[in-house]
Coordinates of C-alpha atoms and ligand atoms in Angstrom, one line a residue:
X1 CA 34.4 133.3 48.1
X2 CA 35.2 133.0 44.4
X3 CA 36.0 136.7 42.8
X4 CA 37.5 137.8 46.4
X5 CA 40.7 139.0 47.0
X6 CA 42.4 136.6 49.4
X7 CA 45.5 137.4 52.2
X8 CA 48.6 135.6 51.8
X9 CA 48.8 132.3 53.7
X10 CA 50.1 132.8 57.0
X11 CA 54.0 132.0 57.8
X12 CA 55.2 130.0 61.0
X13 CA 56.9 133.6 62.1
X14 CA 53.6 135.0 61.6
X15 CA 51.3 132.7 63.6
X16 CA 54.1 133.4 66.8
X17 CA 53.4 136.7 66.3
X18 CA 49.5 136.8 66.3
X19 CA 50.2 134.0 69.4
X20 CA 51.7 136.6 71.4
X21 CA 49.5 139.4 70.0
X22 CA 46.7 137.3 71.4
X23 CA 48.3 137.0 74.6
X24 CA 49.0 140.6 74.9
X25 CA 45.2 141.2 74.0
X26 CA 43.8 138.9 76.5
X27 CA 46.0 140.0 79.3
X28 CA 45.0 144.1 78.1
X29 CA 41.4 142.5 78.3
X30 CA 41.9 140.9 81.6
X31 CA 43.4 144.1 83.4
X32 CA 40.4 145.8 82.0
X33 CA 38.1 143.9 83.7
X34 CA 40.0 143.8 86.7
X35 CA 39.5 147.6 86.5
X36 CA 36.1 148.1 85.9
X37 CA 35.3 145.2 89.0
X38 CA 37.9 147.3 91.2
X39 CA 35.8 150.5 89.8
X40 CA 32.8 148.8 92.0
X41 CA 33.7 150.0 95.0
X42 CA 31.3 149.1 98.4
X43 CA 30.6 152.9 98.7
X44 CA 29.1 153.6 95.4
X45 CA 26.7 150.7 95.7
X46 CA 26.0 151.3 99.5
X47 CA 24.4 155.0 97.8
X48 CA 21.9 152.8 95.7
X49 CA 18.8 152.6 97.8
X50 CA 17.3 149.6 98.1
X51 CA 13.9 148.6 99.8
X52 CA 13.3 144.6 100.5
X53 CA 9.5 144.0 100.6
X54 CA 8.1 140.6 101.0
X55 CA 4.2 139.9 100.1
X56 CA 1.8 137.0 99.5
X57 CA -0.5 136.6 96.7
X58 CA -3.2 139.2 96.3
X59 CA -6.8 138.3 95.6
X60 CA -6.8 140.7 92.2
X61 CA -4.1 141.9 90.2
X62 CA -2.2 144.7 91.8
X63 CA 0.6 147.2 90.2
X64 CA 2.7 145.5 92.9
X65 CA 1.8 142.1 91.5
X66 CA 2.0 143.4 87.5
X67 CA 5.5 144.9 87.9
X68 CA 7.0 141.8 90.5
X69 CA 5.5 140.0 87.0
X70 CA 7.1 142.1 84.3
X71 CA 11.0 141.6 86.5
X72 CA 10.5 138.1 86.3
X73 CA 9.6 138.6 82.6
X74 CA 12.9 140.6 82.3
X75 CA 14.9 138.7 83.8
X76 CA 14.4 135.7 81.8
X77 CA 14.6 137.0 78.9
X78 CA 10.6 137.5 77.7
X79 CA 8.4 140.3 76.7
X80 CA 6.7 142.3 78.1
X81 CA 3.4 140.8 80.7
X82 CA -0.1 140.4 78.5
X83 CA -2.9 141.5 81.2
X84 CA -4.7 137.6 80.4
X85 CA -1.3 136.0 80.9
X86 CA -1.3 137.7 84.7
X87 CA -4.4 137.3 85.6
X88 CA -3.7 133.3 84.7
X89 CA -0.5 133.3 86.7
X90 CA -1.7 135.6 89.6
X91 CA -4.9 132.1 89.7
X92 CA -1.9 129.5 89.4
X93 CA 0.5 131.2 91.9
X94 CA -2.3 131.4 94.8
X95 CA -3.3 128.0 94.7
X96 CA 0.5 127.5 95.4
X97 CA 0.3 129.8 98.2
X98 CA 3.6 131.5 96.6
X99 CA 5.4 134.1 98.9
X100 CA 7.1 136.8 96.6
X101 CA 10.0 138.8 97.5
X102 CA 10.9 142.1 95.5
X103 CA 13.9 144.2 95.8
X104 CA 12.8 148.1 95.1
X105 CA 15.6 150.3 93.8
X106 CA 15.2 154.3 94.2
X107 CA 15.4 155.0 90.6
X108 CA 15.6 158.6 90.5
X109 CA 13.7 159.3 87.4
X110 CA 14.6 156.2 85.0
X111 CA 14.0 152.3 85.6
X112 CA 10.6 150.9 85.2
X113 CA 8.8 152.3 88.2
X114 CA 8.7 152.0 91.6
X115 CA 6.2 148.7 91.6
X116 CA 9.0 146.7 89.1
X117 CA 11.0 145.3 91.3
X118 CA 15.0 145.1 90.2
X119 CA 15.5 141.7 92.0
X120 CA 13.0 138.9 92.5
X121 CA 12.7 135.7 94.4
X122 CA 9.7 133.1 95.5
X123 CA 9.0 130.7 98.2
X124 CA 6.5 128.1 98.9
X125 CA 5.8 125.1 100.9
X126 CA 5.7 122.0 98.6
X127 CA 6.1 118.6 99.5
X128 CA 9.0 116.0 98.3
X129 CA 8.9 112.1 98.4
X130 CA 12.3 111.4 101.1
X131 CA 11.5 108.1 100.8
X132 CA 9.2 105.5 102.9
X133 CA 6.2 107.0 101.3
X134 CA 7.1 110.2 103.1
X135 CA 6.6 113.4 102.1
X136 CA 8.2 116.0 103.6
X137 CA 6.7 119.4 103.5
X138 CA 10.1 121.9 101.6
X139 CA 10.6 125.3 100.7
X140 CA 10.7 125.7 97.3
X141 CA 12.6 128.7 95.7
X142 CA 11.9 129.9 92.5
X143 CA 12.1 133.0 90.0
X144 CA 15.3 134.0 91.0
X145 CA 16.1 137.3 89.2
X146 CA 18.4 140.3 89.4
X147 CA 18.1 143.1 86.9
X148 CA 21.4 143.3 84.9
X149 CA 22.0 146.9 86.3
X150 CA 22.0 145.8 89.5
X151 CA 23.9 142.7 89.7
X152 CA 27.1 141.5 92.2
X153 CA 25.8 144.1 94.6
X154 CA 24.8 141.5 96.9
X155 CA 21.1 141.4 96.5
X156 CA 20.7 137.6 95.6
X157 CA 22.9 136.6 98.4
X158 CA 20.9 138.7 100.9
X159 CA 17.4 137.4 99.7
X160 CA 18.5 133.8 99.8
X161 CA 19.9 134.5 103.3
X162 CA 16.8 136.1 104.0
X163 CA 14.3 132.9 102.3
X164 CA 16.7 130.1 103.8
X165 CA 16.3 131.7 107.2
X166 CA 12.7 132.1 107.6
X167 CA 11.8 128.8 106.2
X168 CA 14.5 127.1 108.8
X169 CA 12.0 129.1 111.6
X170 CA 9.0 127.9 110.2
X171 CA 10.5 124.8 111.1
X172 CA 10.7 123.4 107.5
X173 CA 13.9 121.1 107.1
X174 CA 15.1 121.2 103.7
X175 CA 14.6 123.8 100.5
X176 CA 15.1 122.7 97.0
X177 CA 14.9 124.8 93.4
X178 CA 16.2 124.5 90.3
X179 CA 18.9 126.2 88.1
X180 CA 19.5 127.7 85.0
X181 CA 23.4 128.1 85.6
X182 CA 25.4 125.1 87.7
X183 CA 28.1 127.8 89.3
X184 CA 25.6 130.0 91.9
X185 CA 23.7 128.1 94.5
X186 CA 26.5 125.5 95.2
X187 CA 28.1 128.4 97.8
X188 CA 24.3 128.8 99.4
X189 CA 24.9 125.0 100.3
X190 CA 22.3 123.6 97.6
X191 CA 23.8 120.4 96.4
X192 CA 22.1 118.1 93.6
X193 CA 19.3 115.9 94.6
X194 CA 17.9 114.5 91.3
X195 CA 18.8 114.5 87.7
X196 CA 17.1 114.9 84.1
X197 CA 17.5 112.3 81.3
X198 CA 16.8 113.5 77.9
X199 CA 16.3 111.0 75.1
X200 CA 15.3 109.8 71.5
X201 CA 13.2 106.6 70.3
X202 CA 13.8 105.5 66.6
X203 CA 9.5 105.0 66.6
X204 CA 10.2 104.4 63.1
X205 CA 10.1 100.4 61.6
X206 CA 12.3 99.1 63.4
X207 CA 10.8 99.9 67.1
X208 CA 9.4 97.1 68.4
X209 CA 8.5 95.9 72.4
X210 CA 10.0 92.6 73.6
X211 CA 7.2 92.2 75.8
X212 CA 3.4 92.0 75.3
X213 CA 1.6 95.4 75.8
X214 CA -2.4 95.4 76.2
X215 CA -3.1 98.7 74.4
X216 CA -5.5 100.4 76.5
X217 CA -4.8 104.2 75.8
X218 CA -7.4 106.2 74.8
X219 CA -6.6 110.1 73.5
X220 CA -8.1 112.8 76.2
X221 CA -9.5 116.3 75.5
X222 CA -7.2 118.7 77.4
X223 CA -10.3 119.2 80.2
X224 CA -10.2 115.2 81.2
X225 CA -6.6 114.9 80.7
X226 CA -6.2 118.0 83.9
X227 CA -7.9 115.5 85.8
X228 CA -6.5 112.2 85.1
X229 CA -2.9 113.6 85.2
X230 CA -3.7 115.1 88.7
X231 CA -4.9 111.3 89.7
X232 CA -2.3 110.2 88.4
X233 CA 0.3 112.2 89.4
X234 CA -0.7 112.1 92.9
X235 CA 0.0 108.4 93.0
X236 CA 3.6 108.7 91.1
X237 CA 4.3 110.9 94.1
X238 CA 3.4 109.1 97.0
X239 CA 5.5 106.1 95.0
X240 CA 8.9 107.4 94.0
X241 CA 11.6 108.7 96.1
X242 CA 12.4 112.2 94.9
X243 CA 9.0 113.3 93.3
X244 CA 8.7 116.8 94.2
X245 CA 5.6 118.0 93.8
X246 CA 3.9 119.6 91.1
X247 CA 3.0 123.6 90.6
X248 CA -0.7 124.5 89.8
X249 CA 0.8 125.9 86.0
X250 CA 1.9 122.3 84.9
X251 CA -2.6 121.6 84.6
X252 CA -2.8 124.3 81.9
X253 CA 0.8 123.9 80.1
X254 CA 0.5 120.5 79.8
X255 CA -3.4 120.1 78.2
X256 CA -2.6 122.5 76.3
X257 CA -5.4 125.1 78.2
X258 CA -2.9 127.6 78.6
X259 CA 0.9 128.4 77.4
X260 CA 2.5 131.3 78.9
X261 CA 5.0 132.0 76.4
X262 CA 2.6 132.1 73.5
X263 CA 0.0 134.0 75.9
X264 CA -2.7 131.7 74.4
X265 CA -3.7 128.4 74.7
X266 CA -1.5 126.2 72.9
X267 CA -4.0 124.0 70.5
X268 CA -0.9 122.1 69.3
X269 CA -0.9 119.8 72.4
X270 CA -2.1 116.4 72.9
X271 CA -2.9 114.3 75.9
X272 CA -3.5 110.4 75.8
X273 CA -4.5 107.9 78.7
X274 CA -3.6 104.8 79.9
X275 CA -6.1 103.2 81.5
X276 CA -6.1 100.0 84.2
X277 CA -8.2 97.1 83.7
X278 CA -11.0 99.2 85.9
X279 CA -10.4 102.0 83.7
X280 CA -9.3 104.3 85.9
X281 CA -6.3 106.3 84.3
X282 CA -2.8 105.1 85.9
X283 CA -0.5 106.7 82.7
X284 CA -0.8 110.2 80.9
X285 CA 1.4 111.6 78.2
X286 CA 0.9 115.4 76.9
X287 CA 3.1 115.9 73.7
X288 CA 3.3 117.8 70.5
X289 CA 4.0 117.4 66.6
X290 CA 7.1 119.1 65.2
X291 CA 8.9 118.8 62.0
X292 CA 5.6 118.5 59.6
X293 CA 4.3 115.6 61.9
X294 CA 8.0 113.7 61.3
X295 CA 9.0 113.8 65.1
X296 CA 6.8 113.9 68.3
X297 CA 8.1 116.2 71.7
X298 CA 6.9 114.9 74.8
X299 CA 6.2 117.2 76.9
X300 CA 5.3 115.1 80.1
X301 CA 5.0 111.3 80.3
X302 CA 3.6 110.4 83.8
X303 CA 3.0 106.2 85.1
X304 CA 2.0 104.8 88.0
X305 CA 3.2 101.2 86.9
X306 CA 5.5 100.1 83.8
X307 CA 2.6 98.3 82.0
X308 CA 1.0 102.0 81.9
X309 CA 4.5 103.8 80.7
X310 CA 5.4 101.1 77.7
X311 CA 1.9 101.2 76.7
X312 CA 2.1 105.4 76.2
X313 CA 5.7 104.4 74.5
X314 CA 3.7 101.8 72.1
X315 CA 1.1 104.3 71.4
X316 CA 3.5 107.1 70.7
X317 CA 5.4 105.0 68.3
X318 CA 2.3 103.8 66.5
X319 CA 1.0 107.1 65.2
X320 CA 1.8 107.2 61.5
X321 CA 4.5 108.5 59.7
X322 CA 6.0 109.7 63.0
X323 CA 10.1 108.5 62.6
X324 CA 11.4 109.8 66.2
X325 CA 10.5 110.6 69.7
X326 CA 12.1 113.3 71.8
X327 CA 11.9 113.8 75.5
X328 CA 13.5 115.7 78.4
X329 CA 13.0 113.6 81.2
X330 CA 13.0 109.4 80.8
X331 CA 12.2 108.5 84.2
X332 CA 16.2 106.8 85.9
X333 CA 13.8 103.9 86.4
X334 CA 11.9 103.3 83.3
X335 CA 11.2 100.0 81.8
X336 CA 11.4 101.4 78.3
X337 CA 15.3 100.9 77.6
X338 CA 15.1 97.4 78.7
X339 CA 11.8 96.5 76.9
X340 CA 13.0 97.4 73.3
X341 CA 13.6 94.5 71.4
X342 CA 16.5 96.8 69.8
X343 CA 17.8 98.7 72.8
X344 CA 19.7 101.1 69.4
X345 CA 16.4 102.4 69.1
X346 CA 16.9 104.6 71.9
X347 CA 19.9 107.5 72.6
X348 CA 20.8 109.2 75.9
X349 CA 21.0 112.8 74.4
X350 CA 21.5 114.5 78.1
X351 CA 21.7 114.1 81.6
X352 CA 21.8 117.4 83.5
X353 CA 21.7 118.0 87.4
X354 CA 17.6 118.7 87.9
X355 CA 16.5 119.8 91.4
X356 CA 18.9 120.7 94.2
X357 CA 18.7 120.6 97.5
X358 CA 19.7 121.9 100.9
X359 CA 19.3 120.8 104.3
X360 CA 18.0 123.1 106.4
X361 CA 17.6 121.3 109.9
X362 CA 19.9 118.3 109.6
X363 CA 18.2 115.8 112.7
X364 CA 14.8 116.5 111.2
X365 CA 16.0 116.3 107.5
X366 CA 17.2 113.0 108.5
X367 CA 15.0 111.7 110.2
X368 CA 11.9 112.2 107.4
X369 CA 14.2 110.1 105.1
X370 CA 13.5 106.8 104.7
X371 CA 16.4 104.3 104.7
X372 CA 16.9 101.1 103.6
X373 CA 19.7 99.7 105.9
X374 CA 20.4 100.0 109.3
X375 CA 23.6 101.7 111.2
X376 CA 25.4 104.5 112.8
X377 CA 27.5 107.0 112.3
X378 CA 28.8 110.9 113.3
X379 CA 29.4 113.5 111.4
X380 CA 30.1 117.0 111.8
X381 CA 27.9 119.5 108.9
X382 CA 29.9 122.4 107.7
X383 CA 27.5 125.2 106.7
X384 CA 29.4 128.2 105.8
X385 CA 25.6 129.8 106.3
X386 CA 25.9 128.4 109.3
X387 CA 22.0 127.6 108.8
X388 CA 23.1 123.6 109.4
X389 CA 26.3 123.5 111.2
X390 CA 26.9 120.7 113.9
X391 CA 27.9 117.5 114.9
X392 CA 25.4 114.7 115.1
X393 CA 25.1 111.1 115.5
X394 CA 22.5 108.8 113.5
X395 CA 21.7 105.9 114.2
X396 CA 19.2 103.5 112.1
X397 CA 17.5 100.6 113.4
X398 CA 14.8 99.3 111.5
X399 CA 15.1 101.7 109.0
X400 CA 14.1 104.6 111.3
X401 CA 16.7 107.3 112.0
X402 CA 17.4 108.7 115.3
X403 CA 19.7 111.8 115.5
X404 CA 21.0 113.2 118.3
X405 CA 23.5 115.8 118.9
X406 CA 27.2 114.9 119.8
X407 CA 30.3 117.8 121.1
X408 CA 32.3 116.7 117.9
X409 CA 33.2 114.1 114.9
X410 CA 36.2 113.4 112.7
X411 CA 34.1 113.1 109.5
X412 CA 33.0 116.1 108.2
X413 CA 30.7 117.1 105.3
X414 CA 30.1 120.2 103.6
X415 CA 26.2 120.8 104.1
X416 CA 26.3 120.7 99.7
X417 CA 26.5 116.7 100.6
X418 CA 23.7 116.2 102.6
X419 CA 21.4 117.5 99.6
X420 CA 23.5 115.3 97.2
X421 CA 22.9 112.1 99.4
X422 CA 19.1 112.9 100.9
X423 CA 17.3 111.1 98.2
X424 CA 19.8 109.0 96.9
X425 CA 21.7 110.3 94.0
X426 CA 25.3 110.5 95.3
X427 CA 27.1 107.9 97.1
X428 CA 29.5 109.4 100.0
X429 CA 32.8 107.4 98.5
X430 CA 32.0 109.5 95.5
X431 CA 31.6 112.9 97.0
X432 CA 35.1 112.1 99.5
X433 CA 36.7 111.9 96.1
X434 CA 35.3 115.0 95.0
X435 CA 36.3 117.0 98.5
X436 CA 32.7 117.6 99.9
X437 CA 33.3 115.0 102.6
X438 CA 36.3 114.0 104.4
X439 CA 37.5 112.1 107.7
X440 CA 38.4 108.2 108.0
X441 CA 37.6 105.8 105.6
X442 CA 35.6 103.5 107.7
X443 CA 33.5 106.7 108.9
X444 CA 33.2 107.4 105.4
X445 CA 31.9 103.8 104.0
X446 CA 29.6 103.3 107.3
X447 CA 27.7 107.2 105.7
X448 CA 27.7 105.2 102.2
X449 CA 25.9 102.5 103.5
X450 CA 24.0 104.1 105.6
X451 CA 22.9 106.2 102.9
X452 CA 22.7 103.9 100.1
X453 CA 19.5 103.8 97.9
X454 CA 18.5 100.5 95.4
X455 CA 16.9 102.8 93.0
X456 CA 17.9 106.3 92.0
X457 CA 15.6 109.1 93.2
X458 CA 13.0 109.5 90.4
X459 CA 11.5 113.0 90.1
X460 CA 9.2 114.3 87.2
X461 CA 8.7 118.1 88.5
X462 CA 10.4 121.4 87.8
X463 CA 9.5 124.7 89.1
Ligands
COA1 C1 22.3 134.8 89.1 C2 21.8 136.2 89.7 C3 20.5 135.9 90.3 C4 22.9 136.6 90.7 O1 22.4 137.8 91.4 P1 23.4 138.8 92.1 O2 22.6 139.7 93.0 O3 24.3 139.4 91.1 O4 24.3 137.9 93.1 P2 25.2 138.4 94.3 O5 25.7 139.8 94.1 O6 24.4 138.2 95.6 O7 26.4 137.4 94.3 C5 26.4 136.2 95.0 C6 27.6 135.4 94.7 O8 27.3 134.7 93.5 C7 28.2 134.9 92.5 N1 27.5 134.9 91.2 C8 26.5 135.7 90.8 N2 26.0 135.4 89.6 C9 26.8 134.3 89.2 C10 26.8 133.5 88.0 N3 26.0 133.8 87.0 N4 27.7 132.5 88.0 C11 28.5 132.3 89.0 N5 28.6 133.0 90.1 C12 27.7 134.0 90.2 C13 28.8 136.3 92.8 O9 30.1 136.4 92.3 C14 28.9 136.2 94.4 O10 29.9 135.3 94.8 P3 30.6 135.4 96.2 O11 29.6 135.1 97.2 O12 31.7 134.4 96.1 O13 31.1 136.9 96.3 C15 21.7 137.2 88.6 O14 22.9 137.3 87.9 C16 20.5 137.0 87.6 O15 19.4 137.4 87.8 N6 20.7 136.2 86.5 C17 19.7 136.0 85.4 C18 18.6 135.1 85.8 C19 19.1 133.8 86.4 O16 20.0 133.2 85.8 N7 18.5 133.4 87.5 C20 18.9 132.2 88.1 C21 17.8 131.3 88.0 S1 18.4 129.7 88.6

């Protein structure tokens, strides 16, 4: 700043004033934008004409495939689709058996064409460990998307109305996705189901295991890791309440075959196995160097047993000159944090909400869930969707549920609940005190028993 000419310090009198002249400014700016949402009136956006088409995958890459691409693309910020990078997703999202839903805006003239759709929204059929070594077949909802021009005109509120329903009348029970923002799906009834953990491991000297590791971990090329993570994977689902299951894209992004934000194959990525004394794989970690080799990102760090998990921790903090670990998602139940000889070593960096869910069908969302005490209880569901509205009463004997309709009960939960207690994240004390459930405080304790997990659900899947 040195040769600059600087204002006077400012006076007490003079702060008051810029106070008030900031008050005056913010209200100015408030009234404006009380304007300009008054200036959105029903009429002007009923003119906009909107066609809803809903299609499945197609066997080649269409214009109506390339443009449902390219809004996503939008939407999220990225550049414009590569023809390789479509092709690659067009293979991923069939195996899913994806279901894509575009909204088609008349552009007259301007937009990007009348195959880019300007909203966006995807279902498929996906499973999700409830518990019991169930898993319950769920509509998952992804690539949510409205073109900025077009937005608080309704159109994400009438697809998700539109998704919610038809997957209720295919007779699925429950839908989950996951969110970039924490204020919009809360009012469709989605409440969260599981969260992330991010963390960092001092792998430098001073990590060390207070337990005895047999080092069997072997590095993988990115082919063989597809496989053993599959294998393995598989098995971490069937075992751990909450595992959603994974999306074809996570074979290719995490070996490495395939990244679709560079639109190449991403040679920086890793893949190392842990392997059982039959050596079968029963562990799997993908990960990256960053920094000049200083810090290692895990990408993905998948175990079917703790053994298998420290073993992949071991290994990671062996590799030379390597001083820290970084992940996004330490599994609620890993052994690591107790297994450090110095439990420093390792900081809790985040935990965010991760998958959400909503109950679609509440007797048969209940009665896939496994629980681990027995009981009864009523409740009446508030659905403002009215999707999941009722009154029912469970009963649990021998940890299976039986539901059965009842004409009305004095403890009532907002349907948001049912997603936060499903797999075991939320206790129902907790969520009285935040307002999503309410009636007598026996009622209330008998649903928090009822409902009450020993482990947290564990989930290592996005989508
Ligand atoms: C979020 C998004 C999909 C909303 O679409 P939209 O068509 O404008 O939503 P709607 O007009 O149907 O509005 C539905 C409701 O959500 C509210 N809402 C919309 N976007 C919101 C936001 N970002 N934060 C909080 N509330 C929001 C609206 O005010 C409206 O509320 P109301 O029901 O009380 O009136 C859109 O803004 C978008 O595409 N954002 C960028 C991509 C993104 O974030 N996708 C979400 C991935 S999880």
């Amino acid at each position: 700043m040195a040769g600059e000419a600087r204002p006077p310090p400012l006076g007490v009198a003079d702060l008051q004033l810029l106070g008030r002249r900031r008050l005056l400014l913010r209200l100015l700016a408030r009234s404006v934008r009380h304007a300009v949402e008054a200036y959105r009136p029903a009429a002007r956006v009923a003119r906009v004409n909107i066609a809803h088409r809903s299609f499945t995958v197609p066997p080649t890459v269409t214009d109506e495939l390339r443009g449902w691409y390219e809004a996503v693309g939008l939407g999220f910020g990225q550049g414009r689709a590569q023809d390789e990078s479509v092709a690659r997703w067009r293979e991923e999202i069939a195996r899913d058996g994806w279901r894509l839903d575009g909204a088609y805006a008349d552009a007259a003239g301007f937009g990007l064409g009348e195959h880019t759709p300007v909203a966006t929204f995807a279902t498929t059929t996906q499973t999700i460990n409830t518990g019991a070594g169930h898993l319950e077949p769920a509509c998952f909802i992804s690539d949510v998307t409205v073109r900025t021009t077009h937005r608080r005109r309704g159109l994400l509120t009438r697809m998700m109305g539109d998704a919610l329903t038809r997957a209720r009348d295919e007779g699925l029970t429950l839908a989950a996705l996951t969110v970039t923002e924490g204020g919009i799906y809360g009012r469709f009834g989605f409440g969260v189901a599981t969260t992330s953990v991010a963390a960092e491991l001092d792998s430098g000297p001073r990590f060390q295991l207070a337990r005895d590791i047999e080092p069997r971990v072997e590095l993988a090329t990115p082919e063989a890791s597809v496989e053993a993570r599959r294998a393995v994977f598989d098995a971490f689902h069937a075992g751990n309440r909450g595992s959603h299951q994974r999306l074809a894209f996570y074979d290719a992004f995490l070996s490495g075959l395939w990244d679709h934000e560079k639109a190449a194959p991403n040679r920086d990525v890793r893949s190392a196995v842990h392997l059982d004394a039959d050596g079968k794989p029963d562990g799997v970690v993908s990960y990256h160097f960053e920094n000049d080799g200083e810090k290692v990102r895990v990408r993905d760090i998948i175990a079917t047993n703790p053994e298998a998990e420290l073993a992949l921790w071991q290994f990671l903090a062996s590799i030379d000159l390597v001083e820290k670990v970084v992940l996004r998602r330490l599994s609620p139940t890993s052994a690591l944090p107790w297994a450090l000889a110095d439990p420093h070593r390792l900081t809790i960096t985040k935990v965010a909400d991760f998958t959400w869910l909503r109950a679609l069908d509440v007797p048969g969302a209940i009665a896939a869930r496994g629980f681990e005490s027995d009981g009864e209880v009523a409740f009446t569901v508030d659905d403002r969707l009215g999707l999941a509205s009722g009154s029912y009463r469970l009963v649990v004997r021998d940890g299976r549920a039986e539901v059965t309709p009842v004409s009305g009960a004095s403890l009532r939960l907002d349907v948001r609940a049912l997603g936060s207690l499903h797999l075991g994240l939320a206790d129902a004390c907790v969520l009285a005190g935040a307002g999503q459930i309410s009636g007598p405080a026996k009622d209330v304790h008998a649903l928090s028993r009822l409902f009450r997990t020993a482990l947290p659900p564990v989930n290592a899947s996005g989508f």
